[in-house]
Amino acid sequence: MQLYYSPTSPFVRKIMVLLHETGQLEDVEKLPTSGTPLAPAKGLPAHNPLGKVPALARDGAPTLYDSRVICQFLDDRARASLYGEGESKWSNLVVEATADGIVDAALLMVYERRLRPDDKQFHDYIESQWHKVEQAVEALDQKWLSNLSGPLSIGQIAVGCALGYLDFRHDARGWRKNAGGLDDWYAKFSERPSMKATIPAG
């Protein structure tokens, strides 16, 4: 299998953490790929028509794309049960979706600043995206800490990578100020070897 990836993508990091945690890291060849929404990486649309990473190419089978699809495939492949069963499964999927929503909003903030000239940037739009981040962080802190404190799950991995991305790109905004419980949880979770091995740089 070949993983088309960017080392700074929080969606890629989610997959990399899962690979570490499930012992599948050596089964995947990592192919660095870089691009922007305005200029997708050359050749990437052949694997993902949306022109986005991550994409997981498989021998004799369709390429998988979107981190949630790839994570479910790898979890199933390793029989790791990171999604759980019954009500636990739905809780984990909601937590994963909340974390991915944080990343979506945080990425849009980055793109607005990087891809538009200064005089064309829509600052109210940037602030509206950060408001989504704050609401989602508050929800995780107030409603989902018990889920995050259970056995390792896809929800925990997704939240860990989302909060790591906030530290990486939006540290000055201080997501922790109204989320003390989530901050404590993240401090412990970020000490996992899989998280330390995948810290973004650049």
Coordinates of N, CA and C in Angstrom, one line a residue:
M1 N 0.8 -1.2 0.0 CA 0.0 0.0 0.0 C 0.9 1.2 0.0
Q2 N 0.4 2.3 -0.6 CA 1.1 3.6 -0.7 C 0.2 4.7 -0.2
L3 N 0.7 5.4 0.8 CA 0.0 6.5 1.4 C 0.5 7.9 0.8
Y4 N -0.3 8.6 0.1 CA 0.1 9.9 -0.4 C -0.2 10.9 0.8
Y5 N 0.8 11.6 1.2 CA 0.6 12.3 2.4 C 1.4 13.6 2.5
S6 N 1.0 14.5 3.4 CA 1.8 15.7 3.7 C 2.1 15.6 5.2
P7 N 3.3 15.8 5.6 CA 3.7 15.6 7.0 C 3.0 16.6 8.0
T8 N 2.5 17.7 7.4 CA 1.8 18.7 8.3 C 0.3 18.6 8.3
S9 N -0.2 17.7 7.5 CA -1.7 17.5 7.5 C -2.2 16.8 8.7
P10 N -3.1 17.4 9.5 CA -3.7 16.7 10.6 C -4.5 15.5 10.3
F11 N -5.1 15.5 9.1 CA -5.8 14.3 8.6 C -4.9 13.1 8.4
V12 N -3.7 13.5 7.8 CA -2.7 12.4 7.6 C -2.2 12.0 9.0
R13 N -2.0 12.9 9.9 CA -1.4 12.5 11.2 C -2.4 11.5 11.9
K14 N -3.7 11.7 11.7 CA -4.6 10.7 12.3 C -4.3 9.3 11.8
I15 N -4.1 9.2 10.5 CA -3.8 7.9 9.9 C -2.4 7.4 10.4
M16 N -1.4 8.2 10.5 CA -0.1 7.8 11.0 C -0.2 7.3 12.4
V17 N -0.9 8.0 13.3 CA -1.1 7.6 14.7 C -1.7 6.2 14.7
L18 N -2.8 6.0 13.9 CA -3.4 4.7 13.8 C -2.5 3.6 13.4
L19 N -1.7 3.9 12.4 CA -0.7 2.9 11.9 C 0.3 2.6 13.0
H20 N 0.8 3.5 13.7 CA 1.6 3.2 14.9 C 0.9 2.4 15.9
E21 N -0.3 2.8 16.3 CA -1.0 2.1 17.3 C -1.4 0.7 17.0
T22 N -1.6 0.4 15.7 CA -2.0 -0.9 15.3 C -0.9 -1.8 14.7
G23 N 0.3 -1.3 14.7 CA 1.4 -2.1 14.2 C 1.4 -2.3 12.7
Q24 N 0.9 -1.3 11.9 CA 0.9 -1.5 10.5 C 1.8 -0.5 9.8
L25 N 2.6 0.2 10.5 CA 3.5 1.2 9.9 C 4.3 0.7 8.8
E26 N 4.9 -0.5 8.9 CA 5.8 -1.0 7.9 C 5.0 -1.6 6.7
D27 N 3.7 -1.6 6.8 CA 3.0 -2.1 5.7 C 2.6 -1.1 4.6
V28 N 3.0 0.2 4.9 CA 2.6 1.3 4.1 C 3.8 2.1 3.6
E29 N 3.9 2.3 2.3 CA 5.0 3.1 1.8 C 4.4 4.6 1.8
K30 N 5.2 5.5 2.3 CA 4.8 6.8 2.5 C 5.3 7.7 1.4
L31 N 4.5 8.3 0.6 CA 4.9 9.1 -0.6 C 4.5 10.6 -0.3
P32 N 5.6 11.4 0.0 CA 5.3 12.8 0.3 C 4.6 13.5 -0.9
T33 N 3.6 14.3 -0.6 CA 2.9 15.0 -1.6 C 2.5 16.4 -1.1
S34 N 2.7 17.4 -1.9 CA 2.4 18.8 -1.4 C 1.6 19.5 -2.5
G35 N 0.8 20.4 -2.0 CA -0.1 21.2 -2.9 C -1.0 22.1 -2.0
T36 N -1.8 22.9 -2.7 CA -2.8 23.8 -2.0 C -4.1 23.6 -2.7
P37 N -5.2 24.1 -2.1 CA -6.5 24.1 -2.9 C -6.5 24.7 -4.2
L38 N -5.5 25.7 -4.4 CA -5.4 26.4 -5.7 C -4.5 25.7 -6.6
A39 N -3.6 24.8 -6.1 CA -2.7 24.1 -7.0 C -2.4 22.7 -6.4
P40 N -3.4 21.8 -6.6 CA -3.2 20.4 -6.1 C -1.9 19.8 -6.6
A41 N -1.3 18.9 -5.8 CA -0.1 18.2 -6.1 C -0.2 17.5 -7.5
K42 N 0.8 17.6 -8.3 CA 0.8 17.0 -9.6 C 0.6 15.5 -9.4
G43 N -0.3 14.9 -10.2 CA -0.5 13.5 -10.2 C -1.5 13.0 -9.1
L44 N -1.8 13.8 -8.1 CA -2.6 13.4 -7.0 C -4.1 13.1 -7.4
P45 N -4.6 14.0 -8.3 CA -6.0 13.7 -8.8 C -6.2 12.3 -9.4
A46 N -5.1 11.7 -9.9 CA -5.3 10.3 -10.4 C -5.6 9.3 -9.3
H47 N -5.3 9.7 -8.1 CA -5.6 8.8 -6.9 C -6.8 9.3 -6.1
N48 N -7.0 10.6 -6.1 CA -8.1 11.2 -5.4 C -8.6 12.4 -6.3
P49 N -9.7 12.2 -6.9 CA -10.2 13.3 -7.9 C -10.4 14.6 -7.2
L50 N -10.5 14.6 -5.9 CA -10.6 15.9 -5.1 C -9.3 16.6 -5.0
G51 N -8.2 15.9 -5.3 CA -6.9 16.5 -5.2 C -6.4 16.7 -3.8
K52 N -6.9 15.9 -2.9 CA -6.5 16.1 -1.5 C -5.7 14.9 -0.9
V53 N -4.9 15.1 0.1 CA -4.3 14.1 0.9 C -5.2 14.0 2.1
P54 N -5.2 12.8 2.7 CA -4.5 11.5 2.4 C -5.2 10.7 1.3
A55 N -4.5 9.9 0.6 CA -5.0 8.9 -0.3 C -4.2 7.6 -0.1
L56 N -4.9 6.5 0.0 CA -4.2 5.2 0.2 C -4.4 4.3 -1.0
A57 N -3.3 4.1 -1.8 CA -3.4 3.3 -3.0 C -3.2 1.8 -2.6
R58 N -4.0 0.9 -3.1 CA -3.9 -0.5 -2.8 C -3.7 -1.3 -4.1
D59 N -2.9 -2.3 -4.0 CA -2.7 -3.2 -5.2 C -4.0 -3.9 -5.5
G60 N -4.4 -3.8 -6.7 CA -5.6 -4.5 -7.2 C -6.9 -4.1 -6.6
A61 N -7.0 -2.9 -6.0 CA -8.2 -2.5 -5.4 C -8.3 -0.9 -5.6
P62 N -9.5 -0.4 -5.5 CA -9.6 1.1 -5.6 C -8.8 1.8 -4.5
T63 N -8.2 3.0 -4.9 CA -7.6 3.9 -3.9 C -8.7 4.4 -3.0
L64 N -8.3 4.4 -1.7 CA -9.2 5.0 -0.7 C -8.7 6.4 -0.4
Y65 N -9.7 7.3 -0.2 CA -9.4 8.7 0.2 C -10.4 9.2 1.2
D66 N -10.1 10.2 1.9 CA -10.8 10.8 3.1 C -10.3 10.0 4.3
S67 N -9.8 10.7 5.3 CA -9.1 10.1 6.4 C -10.1 9.1 7.1
R68 N -11.4 9.5 7.2 CA -12.3 8.6 7.9 C -12.5 7.3 7.2
V69 N -12.5 7.3 5.9 CA -12.6 6.0 5.1 C -11.3 5.2 5.3
I70 N -10.1 5.8 5.2 CA -8.9 5.1 5.4 C -8.7 4.6 6.8
C71 N -9.1 5.3 7.8 CA -9.0 4.9 9.2 C -9.9 3.7 9.4
Q72 N -11.1 3.7 8.9 CA -11.9 2.5 9.1 C -11.4 1.3 8.4
F73 N -10.8 1.5 7.2 CA -10.2 0.3 6.5 C -9.0 -0.2 7.3
L74 N -8.1 0.6 7.8 CA -7.0 0.2 8.5 C -7.4 -0.5 9.8
D75 N -8.4 0.1 10.5 CA -8.9 -0.5 11.7 C -9.4 -1.9 11.5
D76 N -10.2 -2.1 10.4 CA -10.7 -3.4 10.0 C -9.6 -4.3 9.6
R77 N -8.6 -3.8 8.9 CA -7.5 -4.7 8.5 C -6.7 -5.2 9.7
A78 N -6.6 -4.4 10.7 CA -5.8 -4.8 11.9 C -6.7 -5.5 13.0
R79 N -8.0 -5.4 12.8 CA -9.0 -5.9 13.8 C -8.7 -5.3 15.1
A80 N -8.6 -4.0 15.1 CA -8.2 -3.2 16.3 C -9.4 -2.8 17.1
S81 N -10.5 -2.8 16.6 CA -11.8 -2.4 17.3 C -11.7 -1.0 17.9
L82 N -11.1 0.0 17.1 CA -11.0 1.3 17.6 C -12.3 2.1 17.5
Y83 N -13.3 1.5 16.8 CA -14.6 2.2 16.7 C -15.6 1.7 17.7
G84 N -15.3 0.5 18.3 CA -16.3 0.0 19.3 C -17.5 -0.6 18.6
E85 N -18.4 -1.0 19.5 CA -19.7 -1.6 19.0 C -20.9 -0.9 19.7
G86 N -22.0 -1.1 19.1 CA -23.3 -0.6 19.7 C -23.2 0.9 19.9
E87 N -23.7 1.4 21.1 CA -23.7 2.9 21.3 C -22.3 3.5 21.4
S88 N -21.3 2.7 21.8 CA -20.0 3.2 21.9 C -19.5 3.5 20.5
K89 N -19.9 2.8 19.5 CA -19.4 3.1 18.1 C -20.0 4.4 17.7
W90 N -21.2 4.7 17.9 CA -21.8 6.0 17.5 C -21.2 7.1 18.2
S91 N -20.9 6.9 19.5 CA -20.2 8.0 20.3 C -18.8 8.3 19.7
N92 N -18.1 7.2 19.4 CA -16.8 7.4 18.8 C -16.8 8.1 17.5
L93 N -17.8 7.8 16.7 CA -17.9 8.4 15.4 C -18.3 9.9 15.5
V94 N -19.1 10.2 16.5 CA -19.5 11.6 16.7 C -18.3 12.4 17.2
V95 N -17.5 11.8 18.1 CA -16.3 12.5 18.6 C -15.3 12.7 17.4
E96 N -15.1 11.7 16.6 CA -14.3 11.8 15.4 C -14.7 12.9 14.5
A97 N -16.0 13.0 14.3 CA -16.6 14.0 13.4 C -16.4 15.4 14.0
T98 N -16.5 15.5 15.3 CA -16.3 16.8 16.0 C -14.9 17.2 15.8
A99 N -13.9 16.3 16.0 CA -12.5 16.6 15.9 C -12.2 17.0 14.4
D100 N -12.7 16.2 13.5 CA -12.5 16.6 12.1 C -13.1 17.9 11.7
G101 N -14.2 18.3 12.3 CA -14.8 19.6 12.1 C -13.9 20.7 12.6
I102 N -13.2 20.5 13.8 CA -12.2 21.4 14.3 C -11.1 21.6 13.3
V103 N -10.6 20.6 12.7 CA -9.6 20.6 11.7 C -10.0 21.4 10.5
D104 N -11.2 21.0 10.0 CA -11.8 21.7 8.8 C -11.8 23.2 9.0
A105 N -12.3 23.7 10.2 CA -12.4 25.1 10.4 C -11.0 25.7 10.6
A106 N -10.1 25.0 11.2 CA -8.7 25.6 11.4 C -8.0 25.7 10.1
L107 N -8.2 24.7 9.2 CA -7.6 24.7 7.9 C -8.1 25.9 7.1
L108 N -9.4 26.1 7.1 CA -10.0 27.2 6.4 C -9.4 28.6 6.8
M109 N -9.1 28.7 8.1 CA -8.5 29.9 8.6 C -7.1 30.1 8.0
V110 N -6.3 29.0 7.9 CA -5.0 29.0 7.4 C -5.1 29.4 5.9
Y111 N -6.0 28.8 5.1 CA -6.1 29.0 3.7 C -6.5 30.5 3.4
E112 N -7.4 31.0 4.3 CA -7.8 32.4 4.1 C -6.6 33.3 4.2
R113 N -5.7 33.1 5.1 CA -4.6 33.9 5.3 C -3.5 33.7 4.3
R114 N -3.3 32.5 3.9 CA -2.2 32.2 3.0 C -2.5 32.4 1.5
L115 N -3.7 32.1 1.1 CA -4.0 32.1 -0.3 C -4.7 33.4 -0.8
R116 N -5.1 34.2 0.1 CA -5.7 35.5 -0.4 C -4.7 36.7 -0.1
P117 N -4.6 37.6 -1.0 CA -3.8 38.8 -0.7 C -4.4 39.5 0.6
D118 N -3.6 40.2 1.3 CA -4.0 40.8 2.6 C -5.3 41.7 2.4
D119 N -5.4 42.4 1.3 CA -6.6 43.3 1.2 C -7.8 42.6 0.8
K120 N -7.7 41.2 0.5 CA -8.9 40.4 0.1 C -9.3 39.5 1.2
Q121 N -8.6 39.4 2.3 CA -8.9 38.5 3.4 C -10.2 39.0 4.1
F122 N -11.0 38.0 4.4 CA -12.3 38.2 5.1 C -12.2 37.9 6.5
H123 N -11.9 38.9 7.4 CA -11.6 38.7 8.8 C -12.8 38.1 9.5
D124 N -14.0 38.6 9.2 CA -15.1 38.1 9.9 C -15.3 36.6 9.6
Y125 N -14.9 36.1 8.4 CA -15.0 34.7 8.1 C -14.0 33.9 8.9
I126 N -12.8 34.5 9.1 CA -11.8 33.8 9.9 C -12.3 33.7 11.3
E127 N -12.9 34.7 11.8 CA -13.4 34.7 13.2 C -14.5 33.7 13.4
S128 N -15.4 33.6 12.3 CA -16.5 32.7 12.4 C -16.0 31.2 12.4
Q129 N -14.9 31.0 11.7 CA -14.3 29.6 11.8 C -13.8 29.3 13.2
W130 N -13.1 30.3 13.8 CA -12.6 30.1 15.1 C -13.7 29.9 16.1
H131 N -14.8 30.6 15.9 CA -16.0 30.4 16.8 C -16.4 28.9 16.7
K132 N -16.4 28.3 15.5 CA -16.8 26.9 15.4 C -15.8 26.0 16.2
V133 N -14.5 26.4 16.1 CA -13.5 25.6 16.9 C -13.8 25.7 18.4
E134 N -14.1 26.9 18.9 CA -14.3 27.1 20.3 C -15.6 26.3 20.7
Q135 N -16.6 26.3 19.9 CA -17.8 25.6 20.3 C -17.5 24.1 20.3
A136 N -16.7 23.6 19.4 CA -16.4 22.2 19.4 C -15.5 21.8 20.5
V137 N -14.5 22.6 20.8 CA -13.7 22.3 22.0 C -14.5 22.3 23.3
E138 N -15.4 23.2 23.4 CA -16.3 23.3 24.6 C -17.1 22.0 24.7
A139 N -17.7 21.6 23.6 CA -18.5 20.3 23.6 C -17.6 19.1 24.0
L140 N -16.4 19.0 23.5 CA -15.6 17.9 23.9 C -15.3 18.0 25.4
D141 N -15.0 19.2 25.9 CA -14.7 19.3 27.3 C -15.8 19.0 28.2
Q142 N -17.0 19.4 27.8 CA -18.2 19.3 28.7 C -19.0 18.0 28.5
K143 N -19.0 17.5 27.3 CA -19.8 16.3 27.0 C -19.1 15.0 26.7
W144 N -17.8 15.1 26.3 CA -17.2 13.8 25.8 C -16.0 13.4 26.5
L145 N -15.7 14.0 27.7 CA -14.4 13.6 28.4 C -14.5 12.1 28.9
S146 N -15.7 11.7 29.2 CA -15.8 10.3 29.7 C -15.4 9.3 28.5
N147 N -15.9 9.7 27.3 CA -15.5 8.9 26.1 C -14.1 8.9 25.8
L148 N -13.5 10.1 26.0 CA -12.0 10.2 25.7 C -11.2 9.5 26.8
S149 N -11.8 9.2 27.9 CA -11.0 8.6 29.0 C -11.1 7.1 29.0
G150 N -11.8 6.5 28.1 CA -11.9 5.1 28.0 C -10.8 4.4 27.2
P151 N -11.0 3.2 26.8 CA -9.9 2.5 26.0 C -9.6 3.3 24.7
L152 N -8.4 3.1 24.2 CA -8.0 3.8 22.9 C -9.1 3.7 21.9
S153 N -9.5 4.8 21.2 CA -10.5 4.8 20.2 C -10.1 5.7 19.1
I154 N -10.9 5.6 18.0 CA -10.7 6.5 16.9 C -11.0 7.9 17.3
G155 N -12.0 8.1 18.2 CA -12.3 9.4 18.7 C -11.1 10.1 19.4
Q156 N -10.5 9.3 20.3 CA -9.3 9.9 21.0 C -8.2 10.3 20.0
I157 N -7.9 9.4 19.0 CA -6.9 9.7 18.0 C -7.2 11.0 17.2
A158 N -8.5 11.1 16.8 CA -8.9 12.3 16.0 C -8.8 13.5 16.9
V159 N -9.2 13.5 18.1 CA -9.2 14.7 19.0 C -7.7 15.0 19.3
G160 N -6.9 14.0 19.6 CA -5.5 14.3 19.8 C -4.8 15.0 18.6
C161 N -5.1 14.6 17.4 CA -4.5 15.2 16.2 C -5.1 16.6 16.0
A162 N -6.4 16.8 16.2 CA -7.0 18.1 16.0 C -6.4 19.1 17.0
L163 N -6.3 18.7 18.3 CA -5.8 19.7 19.2 C -4.3 20.0 19.0
G164 N -3.6 18.9 18.5 CA -2.2 19.2 18.1 C -2.1 20.1 16.9
Y165 N -3.0 20.1 16.0 CA -3.0 21.0 14.9 C -3.3 22.5 15.4
L166 N -4.2 22.6 16.4 CA -4.5 23.9 16.9 C -3.2 24.5 17.5
D167 N -2.5 23.7 18.2 CA -1.2 24.1 18.8 C -0.2 24.5 17.7
F168 N -0.2 23.7 16.6 CA 0.7 23.9 15.6 C 0.5 25.2 14.8
R169 N -0.8 25.5 14.4 CA -1.1 26.6 13.6 C -1.8 27.8 14.3
H170 N -2.4 27.5 15.4 CA -3.2 28.6 16.0 C -3.0 28.7 17.5
D171 N -1.7 28.4 17.9 CA -1.4 28.4 19.4 C -1.7 29.7 20.1
A172 N -1.5 30.8 19.4 CA -1.7 32.1 20.1 C -3.2 32.4 20.5
R173 N -4.1 31.6 19.9 CA -5.5 31.9 20.2 C -5.9 31.2 21.5
G174 N -5.1 30.2 21.9 CA -5.4 29.6 23.3 C -6.7 28.8 23.4
W175 N -6.8 27.7 22.7 CA -8.0 26.9 22.9 C -8.2 26.4 24.3
R176 N -7.1 26.3 25.1 CA -7.2 25.7 26.4 C -8.0 26.6 27.5
K177 N -8.1 27.9 27.2 CA -8.6 28.8 28.3 C -9.9 28.4 28.9
N178 N -10.8 27.8 28.2 CA -12.1 27.4 28.8 C -12.3 25.9 28.7
A179 N -11.2 25.2 28.6 CA -11.3 23.7 28.5 C -10.3 23.0 29.3
G180 N -10.3 23.2 30.6 CA -9.3 22.7 31.5 C -9.3 21.2 31.5
G181 N -10.4 20.5 31.5 CA -10.5 19.0 31.5 C -9.9 18.5 30.2
L182 N -10.2 19.1 29.1 CA -9.7 18.6 27.8 C -8.2 18.9 27.7
D183 N -7.7 20.0 28.3 CA -6.3 20.3 28.3 C -5.6 19.2 29.1
D184 N -6.1 18.8 30.3 CA -5.5 17.8 31.1 C -5.4 16.4 30.3
W185 N -6.5 16.1 29.6 CA -6.6 14.9 28.9 C -5.5 14.9 27.8
Y186 N -5.4 16.0 27.0 CA -4.5 16.1 25.9 C -3.1 16.0 26.4
A187 N -2.8 16.6 27.5 CA -1.4 16.6 28.0 C -1.0 15.1 28.2
K188 N -1.9 14.3 28.7 CA -1.5 12.9 28.9 C -1.5 12.1 27.5
F189 N -2.5 12.4 26.7 CA -2.6 11.7 25.4 C -1.4 12.0 24.5
S190 N -1.0 13.2 24.5 CA 0.1 13.6 23.7 C 1.5 13.0 24.0
E191 N 1.5 12.3 25.2 CA 2.7 11.6 25.6 C 2.8 10.2 25.0
R192 N 1.8 9.8 24.3 CA 1.8 8.4 23.7 C 2.9 8.4 22.7
P193 N 3.7 7.3 22.5 CA 4.8 7.3 21.5 C 4.3 7.6 20.1
S194 N 3.0 7.1 19.8 CA 2.5 7.4 18.4 C 2.3 8.9 18.2
M195 N 1.9 9.6 19.2 CA 1.8 11.1 19.1 C 3.1 11.8 19.0
K196 N 4.1 11.4 19.8 CA 5.4 12.0 19.7 C 6.1 11.7 18.4
A197 N 5.8 10.5 17.8 CA 6.5 10.2 16.6 C 5.9 10.9 15.4
T198 N 4.7 11.5 15.6 CA 4.0 12.2 14.4 C 3.8 13.7 14.6
I199 N 4.6 14.3 15.5 CA 4.5 15.7 15.7 C 4.8 16.5 14.4
P200 N 3.9 17.4 13.9 CA 4.2 18.1 12.7 C 5.3 19.1 12.8
A201 N 6.0 19.3 11.8 CA 7.1 20.4 11.8 C 7.1 21.1 10.4
G202 N 7.3 22.3 10.4 CA 7.4 23.1 9.1 C 6.4 24.2 9.1

